[in-house]
């Protein structure tokens, strides 16, 4: 991720001011989104955390829970360009990233190729129902999500920063869908599960959507300010023992490893076929840094890592057939990993 050209805070007073500004911006974004999206505080916080961590987000939930509405509303609070791509089985890679078209010079009559940009050339791209597209089309997003660039016909085109892919998918309907491969899931910093609304929230939704009320969010922050906030996030201090804890959480997902949660008969060796990659550790630290700043601190705690763990790990665990037979889901495994992994540094116990 590229950083902005703005100078980093140097004195404690400047640092405190930057932290307070970040916290105020985070709270203002949360409030503006709350004008349209009712409830789902943890979902909103997860999306905002990913935004300032500089990562892509996958939102999963049944239809009608407000996944698309949340991303649209977020785009309205940011001074960023926005495109929505409705993924369908007949969508082609060129429909997403663009293609070279034949053009003719009106004066000379010469013909040549000109690149026609696709909807991926926006700063926020909503990939709606991403699992409805074929693997070929899904893979067209990989370079953009990781490298922030697109290559067509041997020519590489850089995307404007900040850049985010925010995707949605339906976990229930399987007909006509293509599950995302592990390589692509790993490019999402978080997978956020959107649940049902509570009674009071549903009553508020009915009031807003069946009357003349039409609340609109205000714009809060622009691209350069987001890049500066991301730079501030990366400067947040992580103590060695907290960093080690994040690393051990990731290693606890690896079956057969000495850090596997619960040992030989534990949940990892029993149910996990393939554990999380180093990107999971990066997601834990970056997410923890954002949570620390949003809480008014310039250092990451164990609690920050623990709050991010499910978001960062659930989509990076490949489960085996036994887990499916026992109806064990990734969230339950992450919960037990958190319970079995001590916060005490390994060096302190002589290991």
mmCIF file of C-alpha atoms in Angstrom:
data_model
loop_
_atom_site.group_PDB
_atom_site.id
_atom_site.type_symbol
_atom_site.label_atom_id
_atom_site.label_comp_id
_atom_site.label_asym_id
_atom_site.label_seq_id
_atom_site.Cartn_x
_atom_site.Cartn_y
_atom_site.Cartn_z
ATOM 1 C CA UNK A 1 0.000 0.000 0.000
ATOM 2 C CA UNK A 2 1.339 3.387 -0.957
ATOM 3 C CA UNK A 3 1.552 6.028 1.711
ATOM 4 C CA UNK A 4 0.749 9.707 1.402
ATOM 5 C CA UNK A 5 3.289 12.499 1.200
ATOM 6 C CA UNK A 6 2.073 14.088 4.411
ATOM 7 C CA UNK A 7 4.666 14.127 7.197
ATOM 8 C CA UNK A 8 4.339 11.749 10.113
ATOM 9 C CA UNK A 9 3.674 13.236 13.573
ATOM 10 C CA UNK A 10 6.945 13.773 15.421
ATOM 11 C CA UNK A 11 6.141 15.142 18.877
ATOM 12 C CA UNK A 12 3.893 13.494 21.496
ATOM 13 C CA UNK A 13 1.459 16.410 21.197
ATOM 14 C CA UNK A 14 1.231 16.014 17.413
ATOM 15 C CA UNK A 15 0.773 12.270 17.823
ATOM 16 C CA UNK A 16 -2.038 12.709 20.330
ATOM 17 C CA UNK A 17 -3.720 15.211 18.017
ATOM 18 C CA UNK A 18 -3.485 12.807 15.049
ATOM 19 C CA UNK A 19 -4.858 9.959 17.143
ATOM 20 C CA UNK A 20 -7.765 12.063 18.364
ATOM 21 C CA UNK A 21 -8.484 13.196 14.803
ATOM 22 C CA UNK A 22 -8.520 9.584 13.638
ATOM 23 C CA UNK A 23 -10.849 8.574 16.450
ATOM 24 C CA UNK A 24 -13.211 11.455 15.672
ATOM 25 C CA UNK A 25 -13.247 10.543 11.970
ATOM 26 C CA UNK A 26 -13.953 6.880 12.765
ATOM 27 C CA UNK A 27 -16.856 7.840 15.023
ATOM 28 C CA UNK A 28 -18.215 10.323 12.482
ATOM 29 C CA UNK A 29 -18.146 7.711 9.723
ATOM 30 C CA UNK A 30 -19.938 5.274 12.021
ATOM 31 C CA UNK A 31 -22.596 7.918 12.784
ATOM 32 C CA UNK A 32 -23.133 8.872 9.135
ATOM 33 C CA UNK A 33 -23.505 5.244 8.083
ATOM 34 C CA UNK A 34 -25.920 4.779 10.986
ATOM 35 C CA UNK A 35 -28.245 7.340 9.402
ATOM 36 C CA UNK A 36 -29.015 4.780 6.695
ATOM 37 C CA UNK A 37 -27.906 1.367 7.995
ATOM 38 C CA UNK A 38 -29.786 0.312 11.111
ATOM 39 C CA UNK A 39 -27.871 -1.718 13.701
ATOM 40 C CA UNK A 40 -25.051 -4.058 12.609
ATOM 41 C CA UNK A 41 -22.530 -2.085 14.691
ATOM 42 C CA UNK A 42 -19.941 -4.876 14.588
ATOM 43 C CA UNK A 43 -20.342 -5.194 10.813
ATOM 44 C CA UNK A 44 -19.908 -1.444 10.299
ATOM 45 C CA UNK A 45 -16.871 -1.366 12.591
ATOM 46 C CA UNK A 46 -15.376 -4.311 10.686
ATOM 47 C CA UNK A 47 -15.783 -2.568 7.333
ATOM 48 C CA UNK A 48 -14.326 0.690 8.673
ATOM 49 C CA UNK A 49 -11.421 -1.222 10.217
ATOM 50 C CA UNK A 50 -10.675 -2.807 6.842
ATOM 51 C CA UNK A 51 -10.912 0.595 5.160
ATOM 52 C CA UNK A 52 -8.210 2.139 7.345
ATOM 53 C CA UNK A 53 -6.137 -1.046 7.300
ATOM 54 C CA UNK A 54 -6.097 -0.804 3.503
ATOM 55 C CA UNK A 55 -7.706 -4.192 2.827
ATOM 56 C CA UNK A 56 -10.533 -5.701 0.807
ATOM 57 C CA UNK A 57 -13.676 -7.023 2.514
ATOM 58 C CA UNK A 58 -16.038 -9.939 1.879
ATOM 59 C CA UNK A 59 -19.548 -9.564 3.331
ATOM 60 C CA UNK A 60 -21.551 -12.773 3.625
ATOM 61 C CA UNK A 61 -25.228 -13.012 4.483
ATOM 62 C CA UNK A 62 -28.626 -14.016 3.186
ATOM 63 C CA UNK A 63 -30.407 -11.610 0.799
ATOM 64 C CA UNK A 64 -32.032 -8.473 2.154
ATOM 65 C CA UNK A 65 -29.831 -7.825 5.189
ATOM 66 C CA UNK A 66 -28.286 -4.615 3.866
ATOM 67 C CA UNK A 67 -24.870 -5.756 2.614
ATOM 68 C CA UNK A 68 -25.054 -3.782 -0.627
ATOM 69 C CA UNK A 69 -26.716 -0.863 1.154
ATOM 70 C CA UNK A 70 -23.857 -0.703 3.659
ATOM 71 C CA UNK A 71 -21.197 -0.514 0.955
ATOM 72 C CA UNK A 72 -23.168 2.048 -1.051
ATOM 73 C CA UNK A 73 -23.647 4.153 2.075
ATOM 74 C CA UNK A 74 -19.944 3.942 2.912
ATOM 75 C CA UNK A 75 -19.098 5.150 -0.592
ATOM 76 C CA UNK A 76 -21.340 8.179 -0.037
ATOM 77 C CA UNK A 77 -19.414 9.140 3.112
ATOM 78 C CA UNK A 78 -16.096 9.098 1.227
ATOM 79 C CA UNK A 79 -14.830 11.430 -1.489
ATOM 80 C CA UNK A 80 -13.898 8.420 -3.661
ATOM 81 C CA UNK A 81 -15.032 7.166 -7.051
ATOM 82 C CA UNK A 82 -17.416 4.207 -6.853
ATOM 83 C CA UNK A 83 -18.499 1.467 -9.264
ATOM 84 C CA UNK A 84 -20.800 -1.482 -8.758
ATOM 85 C CA UNK A 85 -20.407 -4.719 -10.720
ATOM 86 C CA UNK A 86 -23.288 -7.191 -10.600
ATOM 87 C CA UNK A 87 -21.619 -10.583 -10.934
ATOM 88 C CA UNK A 88 -23.489 -13.129 -13.075
ATOM 89 C CA UNK A 89 -22.477 -16.435 -14.715
ATOM 90 C CA UNK A 90 -22.138 -14.773 -18.136
ATOM 91 C CA UNK A 91 -19.906 -11.934 -16.890
ATOM 92 C CA UNK A 92 -16.521 -11.990 -18.643
ATOM 93 C CA UNK A 93 -13.154 -10.736 -17.315
ATOM 94 C CA UNK A 94 -13.166 -7.946 -19.915
ATOM 95 C CA UNK A 95 -16.476 -6.740 -18.476
ATOM 96 C CA UNK A 96 -14.657 -6.095 -15.189
ATOM 97 C CA UNK A 97 -11.134 -4.938 -16.043
ATOM 98 C CA UNK A 98 -11.675 -3.600 -19.571
ATOM 99 C CA UNK A 99 -10.342 -4.529 -23.001
ATOM 100 C CA UNK A 100 -8.454 -3.211 -26.025
ATOM 101 C CA UNK A 101 -10.749 -1.996 -28.787
ATOM 102 C CA UNK A 102 -9.937 -1.136 -32.404
ATOM 103 C CA UNK A 103 -10.026 2.590 -33.159
ATOM 104 C CA UNK A 104 -9.501 4.525 -36.382
ATOM 105 C CA UNK A 105 -7.884 7.933 -36.736
ATOM 106 C CA UNK A 106 -10.326 10.215 -38.543
ATOM 107 C CA UNK A 107 -7.529 12.168 -40.276
ATOM 108 C CA UNK A 108 -5.133 9.439 -41.363
ATOM 109 C CA UNK A 109 -7.444 6.438 -41.455
ATOM 110 C CA UNK A 110 -4.944 4.435 -39.440
ATOM 111 C CA UNK A 111 -6.266 1.805 -37.126
ATOM 112 C CA UNK A 112 -4.905 0.900 -33.720
ATOM 113 C CA UNK A 113 -5.809 -0.451 -30.321
ATOM 114 C CA UNK A 114 -7.068 1.690 -27.458
ATOM 115 C CA UNK A 115 -7.673 0.427 -23.937
ATOM 116 C CA UNK A 116 -11.265 0.809 -22.782
ATOM 117 C CA UNK A 117 -11.290 0.863 -18.983
ATOM 118 C CA UNK A 118 -13.688 -1.378 -17.093
ATOM 119 C CA UNK A 119 -15.532 -0.710 -13.832
ATOM 120 C CA UNK A 120 -12.533 -1.949 -11.815
ATOM 121 C CA UNK A 121 -11.063 1.525 -12.397
ATOM 122 C CA UNK A 122 -12.703 3.102 -9.366
ATOM 123 C CA UNK A 123 -11.491 3.573 -5.824
ATOM 124 C CA UNK A 124 -14.316 1.563 -4.285
ATOM 125 C CA UNK A 125 -15.546 -1.406 -6.325
ATOM 126 C CA UNK A 126 -18.637 -3.270 -5.144
ATOM 127 C CA UNK A 127 -18.454 -6.846 -6.425
ATOM 128 C CA UNK A 128 -22.072 -7.784 -5.789
ATOM 129 C CA UNK A 129 -22.768 -11.525 -5.444
ATOM 130 C CA UNK A 130 -19.197 -12.311 -6.393
ATOM 131 C CA UNK A 131 -19.716 -16.066 -6.148
ATOM 132 C CA UNK A 132 -22.170 -16.007 -9.068
ATOM 133 C CA UNK A 133 -19.386 -15.353 -11.584
ATOM 134 C CA UNK A 134 -17.239 -18.102 -13.082
ATOM 135 C CA UNK A 135 -13.745 -18.760 -11.678
ATOM 136 C CA UNK A 136 -12.246 -17.144 -14.790
ATOM 137 C CA UNK A 137 -14.033 -13.871 -14.043
ATOM 138 C CA UNK A 138 -13.356 -14.093 -10.305
ATOM 139 C CA UNK A 139 -9.636 -14.467 -10.985
ATOM 140 C CA UNK A 140 -9.673 -11.223 -12.979
ATOM 141 C CA UNK A 141 -9.872 -9.423 -9.627
ATOM 142 C CA UNK A 142 -6.782 -11.051 -8.128
ATOM 143 C CA UNK A 143 -4.176 -8.651 -9.512
ATOM 144 C CA UNK A 144 -6.286 -5.612 -8.676
ATOM 145 C CA UNK A 145 -6.886 -6.790 -5.116
ATOM 146 C CA UNK A 146 -3.244 -7.593 -4.400
ATOM 147 C CA UNK A 147 -1.123 -5.376 -6.661
ATOM 148 C CA UNK A 148 -3.547 -2.459 -7.154
ATOM 149 C CA UNK A 149 -2.998 -2.760 -10.904
ATOM 150 C CA UNK A 150 -4.506 -4.359 -14.017
ATOM 151 C CA UNK A 151 -2.610 -5.979 -16.890
ATOM 152 C CA UNK A 152 -4.220 -6.203 -20.340
ATOM 153 C CA UNK A 153 -2.387 -7.131 -23.522
ATOM 154 C CA UNK A 154 0.979 -6.992 -21.778
ATOM 155 C CA UNK A 155 0.361 -3.425 -20.564
ATOM 156 C CA UNK A 156 0.011 -2.717 -16.842
ATOM 157 C CA UNK A 157 -2.331 0.024 -15.658
ATOM 158 C CA UNK A 158 -2.100 1.306 -12.088
ATOM 159 C CA UNK A 159 -5.295 1.839 -10.115
ATOM 160 C CA UNK A 160 -5.912 5.068 -8.239
ATOM 161 C CA UNK A 161 -5.254 4.852 -4.500
ATOM 162 C CA UNK A 162 -6.864 4.280 -2.115
ATOM 163 C CA UNK A 163 -8.450 1.229 -3.749
ATOM 164 C CA UNK A 164 -10.813 -1.297 -2.184
ATOM 165 C CA UNK A 165 -12.800 -4.272 -3.423
ATOM 166 C CA UNK A 166 -15.851 -4.841 -1.266
ATOM 167 C CA UNK A 167 -17.665 -8.014 -2.220
ATOM 168 C CA UNK A 168 -20.904 -9.663 -1.148
ATOM 169 C CA UNK A 169 -22.054 -13.254 -1.345
ATOM 170 C CA UNK A 170 -25.035 -15.368 -0.340
ATOM 171 C CA UNK A 171 -24.060 -18.415 1.773
ATOM 172 C CA UNK A 172 -27.286 -20.354 1.234
ATOM 173 C CA UNK A 173 -28.128 -20.416 -2.451
ATOM 174 C CA UNK A 174 -25.724 -22.820 -4.172
ATOM 175 C CA UNK A 175 -27.304 -23.288 -7.601
ATOM 176 C CA UNK A 176 -25.517 -21.223 -10.231
ATOM 177 C CA UNK A 177 -22.722 -20.187 -7.872
ATOM 178 C CA UNK A 178 -18.973 -20.801 -7.887
ATOM 179 C CA UNK A 179 -17.328 -20.846 -4.434
ATOM 180 C CA UNK A 180 -14.363 -18.520 -4.180
ATOM 181 C CA UNK A 181 -11.017 -20.358 -4.270
ATOM 182 C CA UNK A 182 -8.723 -20.149 -1.260
ATOM 183 C CA UNK A 183 -6.230 -17.970 -3.158
ATOM 184 C CA UNK A 184 -8.879 -15.313 -3.667
ATOM 185 C CA UNK A 185 -10.366 -15.582 -0.184
ATOM 186 C CA UNK A 186 -6.885 -14.932 1.177
ATOM 187 C CA UNK A 187 -6.879 -11.543 -0.591
ATOM 188 C CA UNK A 188 -9.739 -10.359 1.595
ATOM 189 C CA UNK A 189 -8.391 -8.945 4.827
ATOM 190 C CA UNK A 190 -11.676 -9.782 6.593
ATOM 191 C CA UNK A 191 -14.726 -11.903 6.013
ATOM 192 C CA UNK A 192 -17.676 -10.320 7.807
ATOM 193 C CA UNK A 193 -20.858 -12.284 8.415
ATOM 194 C CA UNK A 194 -24.016 -10.145 8.360
ATOM 195 C CA UNK A 195 -26.733 -11.496 10.650
ATOM 196 C CA UNK A 196 -30.402 -10.758 11.166
ATOM 197 C CA UNK A 197 -31.680 -7.561 12.770
ATOM 198 C CA UNK A 198 -33.170 -7.408 16.264
ATOM 199 C CA UNK A 199 -36.840 -6.454 16.855
ATOM 200 C CA UNK A 200 -36.172 -2.780 17.628
ATOM 201 C CA UNK A 201 -33.817 -2.519 14.653
ATOM 202 C CA UNK A 202 -36.377 -4.091 12.337
ATOM 203 C CA UNK A 203 -39.016 -1.620 13.542
ATOM 204 C CA UNK A 204 -36.668 1.258 12.709
ATOM 205 C CA UNK A 205 -35.975 -0.247 9.276
ATOM 206 C CA UNK A 206 -39.727 -0.386 8.600
ATOM 207 C CA UNK A 207 -40.134 3.246 9.637
ATOM 208 C CA UNK A 208 -37.350 4.349 7.310
ATOM 209 C CA UNK A 209 -38.287 2.250 4.290
ATOM 210 C CA UNK A 210 -42.089 2.443 4.286
ATOM 211 C CA UNK A 211 -42.510 6.184 4.912
ATOM 212 C CA UNK A 212 -41.383 9.430 3.346
ATOM 213 C CA UNK A 213 -38.230 9.473 5.472
ATOM 214 C CA UNK A 214 -35.106 9.380 3.287
ATOM 215 C CA UNK A 215 -31.964 10.045 5.369
ATOM 216 C CA UNK A 216 -28.750 10.726 3.482
ATOM 217 C CA UNK A 217 -25.223 10.495 4.888
ATOM 218 C CA UNK A 218 -22.742 13.354 4.627
ATOM 219 C CA UNK A 219 -19.269 13.034 3.180
ATOM 220 C CA UNK A 220 -16.600 12.790 5.860
ATOM 221 C CA UNK A 221 -13.154 12.068 4.397
ATOM 222 C CA UNK A 222 -11.363 12.111 1.048
ATOM 223 C CA UNK A 223 -8.692 9.954 -0.600
ATOM 224 C CA UNK A 224 -5.544 11.796 0.585
ATOM 225 C CA UNK A 225 -6.878 11.861 4.144
ATOM 226 C CA UNK A 226 -7.570 8.116 4.010
ATOM 227 C CA UNK A 227 -4.018 7.467 2.803
ATOM 228 C CA UNK A 228 -2.678 9.636 5.618
ATOM 229 C CA UNK A 229 -4.818 7.729 8.139
ATOM 230 C CA UNK A 230 -3.498 4.431 6.763
ATOM 231 C CA UNK A 231 0.040 5.708 7.260
ATOM 232 C CA UNK A 232 -0.830 6.660 10.845
ATOM 233 C CA UNK A 233 -2.244 3.162 11.401
ATOM 234 C CA UNK A 234 0.971 1.518 10.224
ATOM 235 C CA UNK A 235 2.931 3.624 12.716
ATOM 236 C CA UNK A 236 0.988 2.300 15.720
ATOM 237 C CA UNK A 237 3.274 0.499 18.161
ATOM 238 C CA UNK A 238 2.981 -3.272 18.609
ATOM 239 C CA UNK A 239 4.944 -4.698 21.532
ATOM 240 C CA UNK A 240 6.969 -7.848 20.771
ATOM 241 C CA UNK A 241 4.829 -10.034 23.056
ATOM 242 C CA UNK A 242 1.616 -8.879 21.324
ATOM 243 C CA UNK A 243 3.152 -9.466 17.903
ATOM 244 C CA UNK A 244 4.227 -12.931 19.027
ATOM 245 C CA UNK A 245 0.699 -13.656 20.251
ATOM 246 C CA UNK A 246 -0.729 -12.775 16.821
ATOM 247 C CA UNK A 247 1.834 -15.049 15.171
ATOM 248 C CA UNK A 248 1.019 -17.916 17.555
ATOM 249 C CA UNK A 249 -2.695 -17.548 16.797
ATOM 250 C CA UNK A 250 -1.931 -18.074 13.116
ATOM 251 C CA UNK A 251 0.404 -21.005 13.843
ATOM 252 C CA UNK A 252 -2.326 -22.502 16.024
ATOM 253 C CA UNK A 253 -4.389 -23.007 12.848
ATOM 254 C CA UNK A 254 -1.728 -25.244 11.252
ATOM 255 C CA UNK A 255 -2.472 -28.960 11.690
ATOM 256 C CA UNK A 256 0.569 -31.020 12.624
ATOM 257 C CA UNK A 257 2.489 -28.014 13.922
ATOM 258 C CA UNK A 258 3.813 -27.714 17.474
ATOM 259 C CA UNK A 259 1.564 -24.691 18.088
ATOM 260 C CA UNK A 260 -1.625 -26.428 16.868
ATOM 261 C CA UNK A 261 -4.470 -25.555 19.230
ATOM 262 C CA UNK A 262 -5.118 -28.266 21.795
ATOM 263 C CA UNK A 263 -2.176 -30.464 20.790
ATOM 264 C CA UNK A 264 -2.482 -33.797 19.020
ATOM 265 C CA UNK A 265 -6.146 -34.331 19.873
ATOM 266 C CA UNK A 266 -7.110 -30.687 19.627
ATOM 267 C CA UNK A 267 -9.510 -28.901 17.335
ATOM 268 C CA UNK A 268 -6.878 -27.947 14.758
ATOM 269 C CA UNK A 269 -5.492 -31.423 14.133
ATOM 270 C CA UNK A 270 -8.985 -32.903 14.174
ATOM 271 C CA UNK A 271 -10.859 -30.511 11.897
ATOM 272 C CA UNK A 272 -8.448 -28.282 9.936
ATOM 273 C CA UNK A 273 -6.985 -29.465 6.638
ATOM 274 C CA UNK A 274 -5.068 -26.289 5.832
ATOM 275 C CA UNK A 275 -4.374 -23.365 8.147
ATOM 276 C CA UNK A 276 -4.053 -19.616 7.695
ATOM 277 C CA UNK A 277 -1.317 -17.917 5.683
ATOM 278 C CA UNK A 278 0.985 -15.061 6.772
ATOM 279 C CA UNK A 279 -1.638 -12.663 5.373
ATOM 280 C CA UNK A 280 -3.741 -13.644 8.394
ATOM 281 C CA UNK A 281 -1.037 -12.387 10.751
ATOM 282 C CA UNK A 282 -0.836 -9.156 8.774
ATOM 283 C CA UNK A 283 -4.610 -8.780 9.032
ATOM 284 C CA UNK A 284 -4.485 -9.343 12.796
ATOM 285 C CA UNK A 285 -1.859 -6.669 13.333
ATOM 286 C CA UNK A 286 -3.305 -4.076 10.956
ATOM 287 C CA UNK A 287 -6.818 -4.623 12.271
ATOM 288 C CA UNK A 288 -5.543 -4.442 15.840
ATOM 289 C CA UNK A 289 -3.787 -1.160 15.083
ATOM 290 C CA UNK A 290 -6.986 0.370 13.714
ATOM 291 C CA UNK A 291 -8.952 -0.798 16.754
ATOM 292 C CA UNK A 292 -6.339 0.695 19.058
ATOM 293 C CA UNK A 293 -6.499 4.082 17.327
ATOM 294 C CA UNK A 294 -10.293 4.019 17.268
ATOM 295 C CA UNK A 295 -10.144 3.451 21.039
ATOM 296 C CA UNK A 296 -7.802 6.397 21.523
ATOM 297 C CA UNK A 297 -4.582 4.407 22.023
ATOM 298 C CA UNK A 298 -1.314 4.316 20.077
ATOM 299 C CA UNK A 299 -0.407 0.766 21.071
ATOM 300 C CA UNK A 300 -2.005 -2.601 20.341
ATOM 301 C CA UNK A 301 -3.298 -4.827 23.151
ATOM 302 C CA UNK A 302 -4.125 -8.526 23.303
ATOM 303 C CA UNK A 303 -7.812 -7.579 23.284
ATOM 304 C CA UNK A 304 -7.427 -5.748 19.961
ATOM 305 C CA UNK A 305 -5.980 -8.892 18.379
ATOM 306 C CA UNK A 306 -8.681 -11.086 19.912
ATOM 307 C CA UNK A 307 -11.475 -8.835 18.623
ATOM 308 C CA UNK A 308 -10.119 -9.100 15.082
ATOM 309 C CA UNK A 309 -9.297 -12.824 15.154
ATOM 310 C CA UNK A 310 -12.586 -14.205 13.838
ATOM 311 C CA UNK A 311 -12.794 -11.642 11.023
ATOM 312 C CA UNK A 312 -9.221 -12.352 9.939
ATOM 313 C CA UNK A 313 -9.151 -16.149 10.310
ATOM 314 C CA UNK A 314 -12.604 -17.586 9.530
ATOM 315 C CA UNK A 315 -12.203 -17.537 5.725
ATOM 316 C CA UNK A 316 -8.609 -18.725 5.795
ATOM 317 C CA UNK A 317 -9.301 -22.086 7.435
ATOM 318 C CA UNK A 318 -9.829 -25.005 5.073
ATOM 319 C CA UNK A 319 -11.763 -27.662 7.002
ATOM 320 C CA UNK A 320 -11.758 -31.423 6.418
ATOM 321 C CA UNK A 321 -14.624 -33.869 5.952
ATOM 322 C CA UNK A 322 -14.783 -34.648 9.664
ATOM 323 C CA UNK A 323 -15.576 -31.014 10.419
ATOM 324 C CA UNK A 324 -18.347 -31.107 7.853
ATOM 325 C CA UNK A 325 -19.721 -34.351 9.297
ATOM 326 C CA UNK A 326 -19.669 -32.914 12.825
ATOM 327 C CA UNK A 327 -21.127 -29.618 11.577
ATOM 328 C CA UNK A 328 -18.228 -27.627 12.966
ATOM 329 C CA UNK A 329 -17.841 -24.183 11.428
ATOM 330 C CA UNK A 330 -14.677 -22.015 11.257
ATOM 331 C CA UNK A 331 -15.984 -19.573 13.865
ATOM 332 C CA UNK A 332 -16.168 -22.325 16.474
ATOM 333 C CA UNK A 333 -12.617 -23.374 15.659
ATOM 334 C CA UNK A 334 -11.326 -19.796 15.943
ATOM 335 C CA UNK A 335 -13.118 -19.465 19.292
ATOM 336 C CA UNK A 336 -11.383 -22.565 20.650
ATOM 337 C CA UNK A 337 -8.033 -21.437 19.246
ATOM 338 C CA UNK A 338 -8.433 -18.187 21.206
ATOM 339 C CA UNK A 339 -9.250 -20.173 24.328
ATOM 340 C CA UNK A 340 -6.325 -22.590 23.930
ATOM 341 C CA UNK A 341 -3.648 -20.066 22.924
ATOM 342 C CA UNK A 342 -2.144 -18.352 25.992
ATOM 343 C CA UNK A 343 -1.255 -14.694 25.893
ATOM 344 C CA UNK A 344 1.891 -15.351 27.925
ATOM 345 C CA UNK A 345 4.948 -15.085 25.627
ATOM 346 C CA UNK A 346 6.672 -18.364 24.845
ATOM 347 C CA UNK A 347 10.048 -16.898 25.789
ATOM 348 C CA UNK A 348 8.767 -16.294 29.312
ATOM 349 C CA UNK A 349 8.124 -19.994 29.884
ATOM 350 C CA UNK A 350 11.397 -21.144 28.422
ATOM 351 C CA UNK A 351 10.029 -22.666 25.218
#
